[in-house]
Short mmCIF file of C-alpha atoms in Angstrom, two decimals:
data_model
loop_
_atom_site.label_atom_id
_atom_site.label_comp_id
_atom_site.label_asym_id
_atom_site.label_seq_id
_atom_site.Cartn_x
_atom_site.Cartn_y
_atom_site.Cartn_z
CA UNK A 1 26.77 0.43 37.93
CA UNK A 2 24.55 -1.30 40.00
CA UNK A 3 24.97 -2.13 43.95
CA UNK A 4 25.89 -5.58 43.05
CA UNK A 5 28.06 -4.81 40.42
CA UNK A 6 30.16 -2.02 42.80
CA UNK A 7 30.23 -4.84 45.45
CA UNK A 8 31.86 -7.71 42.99
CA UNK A 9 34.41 -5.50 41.41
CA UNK A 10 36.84 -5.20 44.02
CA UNK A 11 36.39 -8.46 45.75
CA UNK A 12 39.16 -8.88 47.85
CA UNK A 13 37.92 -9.40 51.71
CA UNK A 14 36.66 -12.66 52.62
CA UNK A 15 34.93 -13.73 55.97
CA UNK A 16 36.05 -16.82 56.43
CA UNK A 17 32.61 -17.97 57.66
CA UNK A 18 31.51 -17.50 54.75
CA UNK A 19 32.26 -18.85 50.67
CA UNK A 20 34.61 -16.74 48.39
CA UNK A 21 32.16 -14.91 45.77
CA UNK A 22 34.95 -15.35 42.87
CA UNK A 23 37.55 -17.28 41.24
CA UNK A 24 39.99 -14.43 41.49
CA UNK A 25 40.55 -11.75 44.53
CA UNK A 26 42.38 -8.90 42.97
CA UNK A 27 41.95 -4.95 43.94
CA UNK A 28 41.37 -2.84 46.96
CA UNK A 29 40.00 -4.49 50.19
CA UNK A 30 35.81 -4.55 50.49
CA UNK A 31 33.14 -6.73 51.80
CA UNK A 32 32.84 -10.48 50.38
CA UNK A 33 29.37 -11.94 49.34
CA UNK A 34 29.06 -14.48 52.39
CA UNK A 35 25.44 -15.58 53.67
CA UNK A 36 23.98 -14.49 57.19
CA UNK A 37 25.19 -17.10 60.23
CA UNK A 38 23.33 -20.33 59.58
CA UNK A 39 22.13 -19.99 63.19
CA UNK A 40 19.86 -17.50 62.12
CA UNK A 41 18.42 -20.44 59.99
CA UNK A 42 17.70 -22.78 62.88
CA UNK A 43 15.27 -22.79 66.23
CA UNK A 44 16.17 -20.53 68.98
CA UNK A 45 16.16 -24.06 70.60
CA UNK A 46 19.40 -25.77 73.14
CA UNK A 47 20.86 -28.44 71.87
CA UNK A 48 21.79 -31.00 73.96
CA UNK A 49 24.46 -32.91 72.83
CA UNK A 50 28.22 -31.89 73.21
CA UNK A 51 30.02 -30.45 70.38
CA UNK A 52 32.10 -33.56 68.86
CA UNK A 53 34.94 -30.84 68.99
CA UNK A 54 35.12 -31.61 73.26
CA UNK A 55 35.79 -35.06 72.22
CA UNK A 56 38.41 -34.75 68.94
CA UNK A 57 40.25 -31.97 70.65
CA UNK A 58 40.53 -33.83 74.11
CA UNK A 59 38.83 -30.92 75.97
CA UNK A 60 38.43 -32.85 79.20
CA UNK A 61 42.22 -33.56 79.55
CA UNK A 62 43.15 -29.99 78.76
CA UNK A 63 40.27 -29.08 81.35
CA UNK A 64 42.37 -30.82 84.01
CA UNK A 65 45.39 -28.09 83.32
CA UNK A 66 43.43 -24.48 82.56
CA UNK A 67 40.26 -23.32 81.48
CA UNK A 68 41.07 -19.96 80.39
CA UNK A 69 40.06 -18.04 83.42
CA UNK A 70 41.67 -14.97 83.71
CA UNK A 71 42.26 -14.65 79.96
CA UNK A 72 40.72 -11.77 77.60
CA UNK A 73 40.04 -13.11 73.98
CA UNK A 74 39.17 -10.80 71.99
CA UNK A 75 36.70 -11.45 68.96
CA UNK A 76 37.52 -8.56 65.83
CA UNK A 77 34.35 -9.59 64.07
CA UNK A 78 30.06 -8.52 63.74
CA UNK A 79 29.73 -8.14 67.53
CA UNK A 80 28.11 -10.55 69.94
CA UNK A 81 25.19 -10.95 71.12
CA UNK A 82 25.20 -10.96 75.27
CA UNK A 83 21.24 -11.81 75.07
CA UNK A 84 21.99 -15.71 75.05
CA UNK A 85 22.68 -17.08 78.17
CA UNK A 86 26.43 -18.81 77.35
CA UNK A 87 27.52 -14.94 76.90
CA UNK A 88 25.95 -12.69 79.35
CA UNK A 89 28.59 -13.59 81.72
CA UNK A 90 31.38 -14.27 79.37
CA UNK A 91 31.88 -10.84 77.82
CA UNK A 92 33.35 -7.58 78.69
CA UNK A 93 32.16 -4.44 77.67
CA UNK A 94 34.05 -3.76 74.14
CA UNK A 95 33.70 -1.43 71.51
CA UNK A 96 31.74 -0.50 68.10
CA UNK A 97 34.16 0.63 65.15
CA UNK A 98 31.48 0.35 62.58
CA UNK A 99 30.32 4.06 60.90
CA UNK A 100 31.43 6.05 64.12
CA UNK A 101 29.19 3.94 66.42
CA UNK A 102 31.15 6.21 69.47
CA UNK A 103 32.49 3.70 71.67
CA UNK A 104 29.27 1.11 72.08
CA UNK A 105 29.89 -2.26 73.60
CA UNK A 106 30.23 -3.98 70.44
CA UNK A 107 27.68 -6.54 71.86
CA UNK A 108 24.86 -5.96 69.06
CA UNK A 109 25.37 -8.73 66.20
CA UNK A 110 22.51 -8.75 63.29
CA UNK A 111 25.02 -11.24 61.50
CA UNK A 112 25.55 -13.78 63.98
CA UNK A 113 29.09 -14.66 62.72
CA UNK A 114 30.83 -12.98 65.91
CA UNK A 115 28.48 -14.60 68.53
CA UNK A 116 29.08 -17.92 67.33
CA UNK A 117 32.81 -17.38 66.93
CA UNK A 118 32.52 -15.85 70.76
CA UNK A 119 30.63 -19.01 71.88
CA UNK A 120 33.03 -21.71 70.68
CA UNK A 121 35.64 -19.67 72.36
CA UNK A 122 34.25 -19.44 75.95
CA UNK A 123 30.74 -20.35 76.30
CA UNK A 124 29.14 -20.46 79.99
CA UNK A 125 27.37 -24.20 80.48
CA UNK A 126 23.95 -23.80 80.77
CA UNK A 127 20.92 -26.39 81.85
CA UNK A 128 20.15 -28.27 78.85
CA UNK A 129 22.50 -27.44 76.47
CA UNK A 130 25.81 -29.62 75.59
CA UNK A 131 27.43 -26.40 74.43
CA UNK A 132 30.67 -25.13 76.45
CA UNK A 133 33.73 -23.20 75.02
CA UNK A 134 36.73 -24.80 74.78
CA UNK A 135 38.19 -21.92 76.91
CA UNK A 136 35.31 -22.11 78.82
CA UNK A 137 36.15 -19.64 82.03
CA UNK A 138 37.79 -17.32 79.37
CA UNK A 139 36.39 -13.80 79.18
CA UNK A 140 35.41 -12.00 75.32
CA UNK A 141 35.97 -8.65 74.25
CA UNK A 142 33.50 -7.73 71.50
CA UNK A 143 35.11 -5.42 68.42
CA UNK A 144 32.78 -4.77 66.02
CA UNK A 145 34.60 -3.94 62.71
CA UNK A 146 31.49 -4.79 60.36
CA UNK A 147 27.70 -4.98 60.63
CA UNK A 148 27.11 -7.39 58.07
CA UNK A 149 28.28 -9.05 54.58
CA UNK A 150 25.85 -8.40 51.87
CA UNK A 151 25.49 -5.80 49.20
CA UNK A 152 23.71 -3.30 51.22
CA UNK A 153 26.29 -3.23 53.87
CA UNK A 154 28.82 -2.54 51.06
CA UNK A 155 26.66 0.47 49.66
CA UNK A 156 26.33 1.95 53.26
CA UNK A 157 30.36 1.17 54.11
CA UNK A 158 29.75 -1.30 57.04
CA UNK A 159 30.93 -4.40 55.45
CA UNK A 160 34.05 -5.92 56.15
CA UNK A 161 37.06 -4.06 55.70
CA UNK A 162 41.31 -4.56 56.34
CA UNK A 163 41.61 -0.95 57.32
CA UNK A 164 38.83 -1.71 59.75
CA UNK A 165 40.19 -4.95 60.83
CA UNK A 166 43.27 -3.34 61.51
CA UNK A 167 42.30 -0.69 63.97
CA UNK A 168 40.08 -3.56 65.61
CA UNK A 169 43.75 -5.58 66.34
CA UNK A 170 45.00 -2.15 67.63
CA UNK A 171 42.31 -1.62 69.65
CA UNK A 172 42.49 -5.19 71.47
CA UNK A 173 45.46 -5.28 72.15
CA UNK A 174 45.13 -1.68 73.55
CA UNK A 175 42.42 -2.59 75.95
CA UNK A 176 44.67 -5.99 77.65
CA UNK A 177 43.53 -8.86 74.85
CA UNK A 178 45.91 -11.36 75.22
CA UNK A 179 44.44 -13.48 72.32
CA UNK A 180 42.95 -11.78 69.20
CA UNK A 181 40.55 -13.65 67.03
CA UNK A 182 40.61 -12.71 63.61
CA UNK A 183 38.00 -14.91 61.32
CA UNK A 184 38.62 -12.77 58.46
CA UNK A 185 41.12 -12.72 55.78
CA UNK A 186 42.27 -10.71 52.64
CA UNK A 187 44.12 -11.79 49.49
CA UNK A 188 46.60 -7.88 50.07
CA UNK A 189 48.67 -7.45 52.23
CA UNK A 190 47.99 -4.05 53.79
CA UNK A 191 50.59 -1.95 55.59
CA UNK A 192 47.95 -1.11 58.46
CA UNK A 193 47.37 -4.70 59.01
CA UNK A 194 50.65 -5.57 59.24
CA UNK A 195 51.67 -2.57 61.66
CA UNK A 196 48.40 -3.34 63.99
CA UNK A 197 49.87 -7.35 63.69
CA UNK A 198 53.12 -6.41 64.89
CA UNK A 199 51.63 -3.65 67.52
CA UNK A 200 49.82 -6.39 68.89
CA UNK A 201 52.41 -8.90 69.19
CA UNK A 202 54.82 -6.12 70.81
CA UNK A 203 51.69 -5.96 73.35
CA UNK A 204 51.92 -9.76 73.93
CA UNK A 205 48.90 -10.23 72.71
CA UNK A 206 48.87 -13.36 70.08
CA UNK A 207 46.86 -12.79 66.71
CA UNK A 208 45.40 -16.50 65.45
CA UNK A 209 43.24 -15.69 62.27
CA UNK A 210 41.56 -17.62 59.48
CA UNK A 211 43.53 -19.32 56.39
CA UNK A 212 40.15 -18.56 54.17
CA UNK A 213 36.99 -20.43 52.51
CA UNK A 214 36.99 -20.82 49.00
CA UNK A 215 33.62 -22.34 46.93
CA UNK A 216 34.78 -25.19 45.91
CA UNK A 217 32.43 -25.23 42.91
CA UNK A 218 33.44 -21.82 41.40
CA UNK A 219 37.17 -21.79 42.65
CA UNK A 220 39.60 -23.97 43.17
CA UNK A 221 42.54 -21.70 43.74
CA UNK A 222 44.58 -21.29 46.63
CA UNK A 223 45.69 -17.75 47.38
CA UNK A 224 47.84 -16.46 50.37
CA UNK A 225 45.58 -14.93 52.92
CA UNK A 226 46.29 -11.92 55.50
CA UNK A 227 46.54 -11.39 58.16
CA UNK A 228 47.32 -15.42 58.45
CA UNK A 229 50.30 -15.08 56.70
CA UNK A 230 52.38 -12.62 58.93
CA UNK A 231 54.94 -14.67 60.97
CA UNK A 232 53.49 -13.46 64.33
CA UNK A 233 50.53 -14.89 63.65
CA UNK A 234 48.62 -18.16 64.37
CA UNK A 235 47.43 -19.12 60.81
CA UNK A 236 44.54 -21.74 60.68
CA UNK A 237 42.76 -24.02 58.25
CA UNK A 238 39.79 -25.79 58.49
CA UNK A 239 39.28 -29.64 58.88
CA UNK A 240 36.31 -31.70 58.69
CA UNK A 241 34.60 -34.16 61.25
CA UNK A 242 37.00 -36.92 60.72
CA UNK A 243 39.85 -34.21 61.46
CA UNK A 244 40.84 -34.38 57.73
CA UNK A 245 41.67 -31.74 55.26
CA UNK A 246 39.00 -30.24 53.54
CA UNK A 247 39.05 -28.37 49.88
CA UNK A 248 36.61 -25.82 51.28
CA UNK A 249 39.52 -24.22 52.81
CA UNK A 250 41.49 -22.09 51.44
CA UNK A 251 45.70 -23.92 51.81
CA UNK A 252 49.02 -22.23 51.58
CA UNK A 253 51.88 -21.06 53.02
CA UNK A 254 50.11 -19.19 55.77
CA UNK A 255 48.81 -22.29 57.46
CA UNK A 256 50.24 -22.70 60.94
CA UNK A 257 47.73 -25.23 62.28
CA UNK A 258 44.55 -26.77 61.49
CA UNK A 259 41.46 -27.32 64.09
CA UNK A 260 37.69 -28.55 63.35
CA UNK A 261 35.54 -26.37 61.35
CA UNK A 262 32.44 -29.00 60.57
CA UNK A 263 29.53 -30.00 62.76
CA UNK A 264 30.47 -26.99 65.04
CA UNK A 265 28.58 -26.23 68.32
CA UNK A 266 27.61 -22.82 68.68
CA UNK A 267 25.74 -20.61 70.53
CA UNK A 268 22.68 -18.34 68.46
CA UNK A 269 21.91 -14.52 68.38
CA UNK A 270 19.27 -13.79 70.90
CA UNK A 271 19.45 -17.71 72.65
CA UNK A 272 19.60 -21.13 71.83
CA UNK A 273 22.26 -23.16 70.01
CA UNK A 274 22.85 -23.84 66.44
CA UNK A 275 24.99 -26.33 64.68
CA UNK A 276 27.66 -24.94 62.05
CA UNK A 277 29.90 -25.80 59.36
CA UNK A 278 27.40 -28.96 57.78
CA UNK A 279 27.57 -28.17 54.32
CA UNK A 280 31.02 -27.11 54.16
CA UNK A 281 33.94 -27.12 57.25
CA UNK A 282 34.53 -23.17 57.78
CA UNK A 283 38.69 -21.57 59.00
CA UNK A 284 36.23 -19.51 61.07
CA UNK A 285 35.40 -22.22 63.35
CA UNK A 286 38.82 -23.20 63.48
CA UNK A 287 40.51 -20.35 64.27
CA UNK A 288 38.13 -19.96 67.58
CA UNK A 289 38.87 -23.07 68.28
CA UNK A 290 42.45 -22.39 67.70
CA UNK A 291 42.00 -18.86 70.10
CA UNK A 292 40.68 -21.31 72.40
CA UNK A 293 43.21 -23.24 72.77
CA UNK A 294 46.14 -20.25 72.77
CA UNK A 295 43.66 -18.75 75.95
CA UNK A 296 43.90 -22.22 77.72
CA UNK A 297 48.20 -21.57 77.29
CA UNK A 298 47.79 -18.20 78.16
CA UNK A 299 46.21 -19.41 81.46
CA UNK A 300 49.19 -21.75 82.36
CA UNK A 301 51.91 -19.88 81.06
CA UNK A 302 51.67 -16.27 81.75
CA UNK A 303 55.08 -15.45 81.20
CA UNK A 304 55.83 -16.93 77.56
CA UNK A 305 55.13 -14.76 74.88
CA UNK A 306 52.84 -15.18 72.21
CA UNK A 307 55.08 -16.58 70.11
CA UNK A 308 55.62 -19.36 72.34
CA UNK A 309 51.87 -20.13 72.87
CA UNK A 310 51.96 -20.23 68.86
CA UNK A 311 55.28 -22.46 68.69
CA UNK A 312 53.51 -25.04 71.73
CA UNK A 313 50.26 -25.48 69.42
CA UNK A 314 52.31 -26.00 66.38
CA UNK A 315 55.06 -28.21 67.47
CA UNK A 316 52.35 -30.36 69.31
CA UNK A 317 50.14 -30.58 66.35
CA UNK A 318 49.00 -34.15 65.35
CA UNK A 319 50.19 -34.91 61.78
CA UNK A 320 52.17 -37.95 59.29
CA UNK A 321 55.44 -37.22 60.81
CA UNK A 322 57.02 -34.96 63.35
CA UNK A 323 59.27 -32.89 60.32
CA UNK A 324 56.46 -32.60 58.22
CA UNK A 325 54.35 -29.82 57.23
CA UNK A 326 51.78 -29.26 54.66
CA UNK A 327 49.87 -26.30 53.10
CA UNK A 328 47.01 -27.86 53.64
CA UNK A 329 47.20 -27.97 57.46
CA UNK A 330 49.92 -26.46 58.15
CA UNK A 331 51.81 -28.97 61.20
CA UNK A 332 48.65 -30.50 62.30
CA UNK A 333 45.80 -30.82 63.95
CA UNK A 334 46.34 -28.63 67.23
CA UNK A 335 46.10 -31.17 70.58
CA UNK A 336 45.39 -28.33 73.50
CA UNK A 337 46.16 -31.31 76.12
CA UNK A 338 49.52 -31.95 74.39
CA UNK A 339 50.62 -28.51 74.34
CA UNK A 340 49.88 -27.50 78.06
CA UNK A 341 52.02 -30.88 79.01
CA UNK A 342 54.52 -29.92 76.29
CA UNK A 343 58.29 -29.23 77.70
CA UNK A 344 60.52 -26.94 75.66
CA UNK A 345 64.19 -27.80 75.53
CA UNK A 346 64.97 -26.76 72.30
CA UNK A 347 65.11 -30.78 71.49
CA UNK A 348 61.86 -30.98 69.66
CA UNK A 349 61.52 -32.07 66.22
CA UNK A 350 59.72 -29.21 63.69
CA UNK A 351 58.82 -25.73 63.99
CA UNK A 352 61.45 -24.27 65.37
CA UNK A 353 61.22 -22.94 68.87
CA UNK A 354 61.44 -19.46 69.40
CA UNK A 355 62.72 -20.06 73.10
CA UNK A 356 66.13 -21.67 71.02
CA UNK A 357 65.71 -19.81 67.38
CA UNK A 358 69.50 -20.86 67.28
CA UNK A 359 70.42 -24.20 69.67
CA UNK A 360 73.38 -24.88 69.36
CA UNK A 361 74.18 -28.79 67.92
CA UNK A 362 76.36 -31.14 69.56
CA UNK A 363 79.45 -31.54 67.23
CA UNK A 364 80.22 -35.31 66.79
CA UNK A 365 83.49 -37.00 67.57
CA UNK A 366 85.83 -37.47 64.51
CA UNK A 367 86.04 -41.51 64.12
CA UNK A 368 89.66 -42.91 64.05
CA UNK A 369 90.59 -42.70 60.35
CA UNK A 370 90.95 -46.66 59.53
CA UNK A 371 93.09 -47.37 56.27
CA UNK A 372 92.19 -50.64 55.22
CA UNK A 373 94.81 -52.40 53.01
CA UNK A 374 94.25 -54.94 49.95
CA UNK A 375 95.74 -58.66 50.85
CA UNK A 376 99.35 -58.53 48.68
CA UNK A 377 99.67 -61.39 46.96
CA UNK A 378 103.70 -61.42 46.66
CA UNK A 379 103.86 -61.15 50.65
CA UNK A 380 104.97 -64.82 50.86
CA UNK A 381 107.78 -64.75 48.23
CA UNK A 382 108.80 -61.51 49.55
CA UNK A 383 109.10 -63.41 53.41
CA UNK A 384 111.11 -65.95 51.53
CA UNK A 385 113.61 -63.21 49.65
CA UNK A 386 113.96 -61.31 52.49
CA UNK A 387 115.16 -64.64 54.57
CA UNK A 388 117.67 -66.22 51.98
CA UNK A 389 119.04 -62.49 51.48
CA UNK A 390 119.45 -62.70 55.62
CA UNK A 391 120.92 -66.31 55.19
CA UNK A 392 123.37 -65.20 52.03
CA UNK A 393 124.32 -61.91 54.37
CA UNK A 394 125.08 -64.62 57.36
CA UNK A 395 127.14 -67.04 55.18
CA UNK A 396 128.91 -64.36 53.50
CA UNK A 397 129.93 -62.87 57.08
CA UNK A 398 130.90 -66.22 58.58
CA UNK A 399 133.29 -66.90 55.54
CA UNK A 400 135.24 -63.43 55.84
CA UNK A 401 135.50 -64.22 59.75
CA UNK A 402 136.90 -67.99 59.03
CA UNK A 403 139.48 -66.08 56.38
CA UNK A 404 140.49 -64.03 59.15
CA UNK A 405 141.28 -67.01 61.43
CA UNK A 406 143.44 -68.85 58.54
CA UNK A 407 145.09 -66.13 57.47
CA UNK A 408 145.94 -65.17 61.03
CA UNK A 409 147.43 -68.61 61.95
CA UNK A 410 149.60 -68.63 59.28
CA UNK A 411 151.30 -65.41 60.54
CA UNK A 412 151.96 -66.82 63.42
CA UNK A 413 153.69 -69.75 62.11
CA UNK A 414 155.82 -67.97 60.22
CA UNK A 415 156.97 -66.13 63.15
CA UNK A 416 157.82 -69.20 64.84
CA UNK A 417 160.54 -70.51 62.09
CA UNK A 418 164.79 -70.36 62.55
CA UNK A 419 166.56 -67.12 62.28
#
C-alpha cells in the first residue's frame, strides 16, 4: 500500500486547524491530512491592526479585571516557536514528546499550528504590531506531541496521535499548567485520554479543547469529538467574524462554548504576524481563545476549581435565551468581561453550577383551596318555604297555647259552682 493509502485508512485524528480528510472517521487514532499553518504562506511582516477578536470579545473590559499574569497555559500541540518576538518572553521551558526527543523545550515548530495557537493565547505587544493575546501577561508551556500533519510524518510516526495527546495532558498538568490547550480532537474515545482528562482535572488544571473542522464540501457530518466531549472539559466550536455559527465546524453534544475562529490574529514561526481562519473559521482558534479566557479566571479566582472557571464561561455565554443551548455553539459565545464580573449564587439560569450541583428550591405556599359554587336557582322559593313553614310552626304553637288558656278557665269555673 502506498504512504498515502496507509495514512487515509485509519483516519481518525483531526487537528482542528486543519479540514477533516474524509466523510467518515472510523478505526484506530493517526494523523489527519491538514495543510501546514497558513502563516507559513504569508510575509514574515507585523501587522498592524488589532485582531477584531480584542474588540468582539471585549478584551479591554476584561483587561481592567486580569490579564493572566501568573497563569501557566499550556499548549499540547507542534511546539512554538520562541524566535518571534510576542513569545520569547511568554514561554517557559517545556518539553518534546515527539520520537523520544529526551526532554527538549518543545519550542521548535516546523508546522506553525502551536505558535499561532500560543500567540492568540498570550502574545507580548510589540512596536508595530496590533497583535496581543487575550491573556496577554499569561505564561506558555510548549508540549510537543506531533511534528507535523502530512503523510510523511505518518510514515515516520510523528503525526498526531491520542496516545500522544494524552501523555502531553499528563505531562501539563504534572509540571503546574493550570489551563491545558488541546486544538486537537478524535472521533474514539480512548481510555488514556480520558484517564490523563480526569488526572488533569484532579490537578486543577482545566482542559478546554477543540469541537473539530469538518470540509464542508466532502462532509457534512457531525461526529462527537474527544477529548471535547468529557464532562471536565471546556468543549469549543468555532464562529465566524460576525460571531455566528459556522458549518466548518464540526457541532454536537460536546460543545460547551463557542469563541471566534475567522480573521484570527496570530503571531508567525520565526517573526512577524499572520492572519488565520479566512477561508474557513477554525475550533483551533477558538479554543485558544477560549484558554485565554479560562487563564484571565484563573488570574482572579485562584481558589475555584476548574470546573468553576468552565461553569463562569458557560453560564455567561452570549446566546437566544438564557435556558438555551445548541449543538452548534454550545451556550454561547464566551464574554471574558462577563464572566470575571459574574456572581455565583446558585440563582443563575442554565448550566448548572457546580458550586450548587443540587440548590435546594424554595417550596411555594399552598393557596387557600377556594370552592366556588354555581348560583341555585330555587334559592328564592326555598327562602319563601322555609318562612311560611316558620309562620305555620308559629300559628300552630300560638293555637295549642290559646287551647290551654280556654280549657284552663273553664276548670276553674267549674270549681266555683254550689255544693
Amino acid at each position: 500500500m502506498s504512504a498515502r493509502g496507509r495514512r487515509r485508512a485509519p483516519l481518525a485524528l483531526l487537528v482542528a486547524g486543519g479540514l477533516l480528510g474524509g466523510a467518515v472517521l472510523t478505526g484506530v487514532p493517526a494523523g489527519p491530512a491538514v495543510a501546514a499553518s497558513p502563516c507559513l504562506e504569508q510575509p514574515a511582516t507585523p501587522i498592524r491592526d488589532r485582531a477584531p477578536a480584542e474588540r468582539s470579545l471585549s478584551a479591554q473590559r476584561a483587561w481592567q479585571t486580569a490579564t493572566g499574569v501568573g497563569v501557566l497555559v499550556a499548549v499540547v500541540d507542534s511546539g512554538v516557536d520562541t524566535r518571534n518576538p510576542h513569545l520569547t518572553r511568554a514561554v517557559r521551558p517545556g518539553t518534546d514528546l515527539v520520537g523520544g526527543a529526551g526532554g527538549a523545550p518543545g519550542t521548535t515548530d516546523v508546522w506553525g499550528h502551536g505558535t499561532a495557537l500560543a500567540g492568540i493565547i498570550a502574545a507580548r505587544k510589540i512596536e508595530g504590531s496590533g497583535l496581543v493575546g487575550l491573556a496577554k501577561q499569561a505564561d506558555i508551556l510548549p508540549v510537543r506531541v506531533f511534528v507535523a500533519d502530512d503523510a510523511q510524518a505518518a510514515d515516520a510516526g510523528t503525526g498526531p496521535s491520542a496516545q500522544r495527546i494524552a501523555e502531553g495532558i499528563r505531562w501539563a498538568a504534572g509540571h503546574g499548567a493550570q489551563i491545558i490547550n488541546v486544538s486537537q480532537s478524535t472521533n474514539v474515545d480512548t481510555p488514556a485520554l480520558r484517564d490523563a482528562v480526569r488526572a488533569a482535572t484532579a490537578a486543577g488544571a482545566l482542559v478546554v479543547a477543540s469541537a473539530g473542522n469538518r470540509d464542508t464540501a466532502e462532509n457534512k457530518e457531525d461526529h462527537v469529538r474527544y477529548p471535547a466531549a468529557y464532562p471536565e472539559v471546556l468543549g469549543v466550536a468555532a464562529v465566524d467574524a460576525d460571531l455566528q455559527p459556522t458549518t466548518a465546524s464540526i457541532h454536537g453534544p460536546q460543545v460547551d462554548v463557542a469563541a471566534p475562529g475567522a480573521s484570527v490574529l496570530a503571531p508567525r514561526p520565526g517573526g512577524g504576524d499572520c492572519v488565520l481562519g479566512d477561508t474557513a473559521p477554525s475550533s483551533s482558534y477558538a479554543t485558544a481563545y477560549a484558554s485565554a479566557a479560562a487563564a484571565l479566571l484563573a488570574e482572579r479566582f485562584p481558589d475555584e476549581t476548574p470546573a468553576q472557571w468552565k461553569h463562569r464561561l458557560e453560564v455567561t455565554a452570549a446566546r437566544a435565551g438564557a435556558d438555551v443551548r445548541t449543538d452548534e455553539t454550545g451556550w454561547g459565545v464566551i464574554r471574558p468581561d462577563e464572566a470575571l464580573a459574574f456572581v455565583d449564587d446558585g440563582s443563575a439560569v442554565g448550566p448548572t453550577s457546580p458550586a450548587f450541583p443540587e440548590a435546594p428550591r424554595a417550596t411555594p405556599t399552598p393557596a387557600p383551596i377556594v370552592v366556588a359554587h354555581e348560583a341555585d336557582p330555587l334559592a328564592p322559593v326555598r327562602a319563601q318555604a322555609v318562612w311560611w313553614a316558620l309562620a305555620g310552626a308559629a300559628v300552630i304553637a300560638f293555637g295549642a297555647l290559646a287551647w290551654r288558656l280556654v280549657t284552663a278557665g273553664a276548670g276553674r269555673s267549674a270549681r266555683r259552682g254550689p255544693g
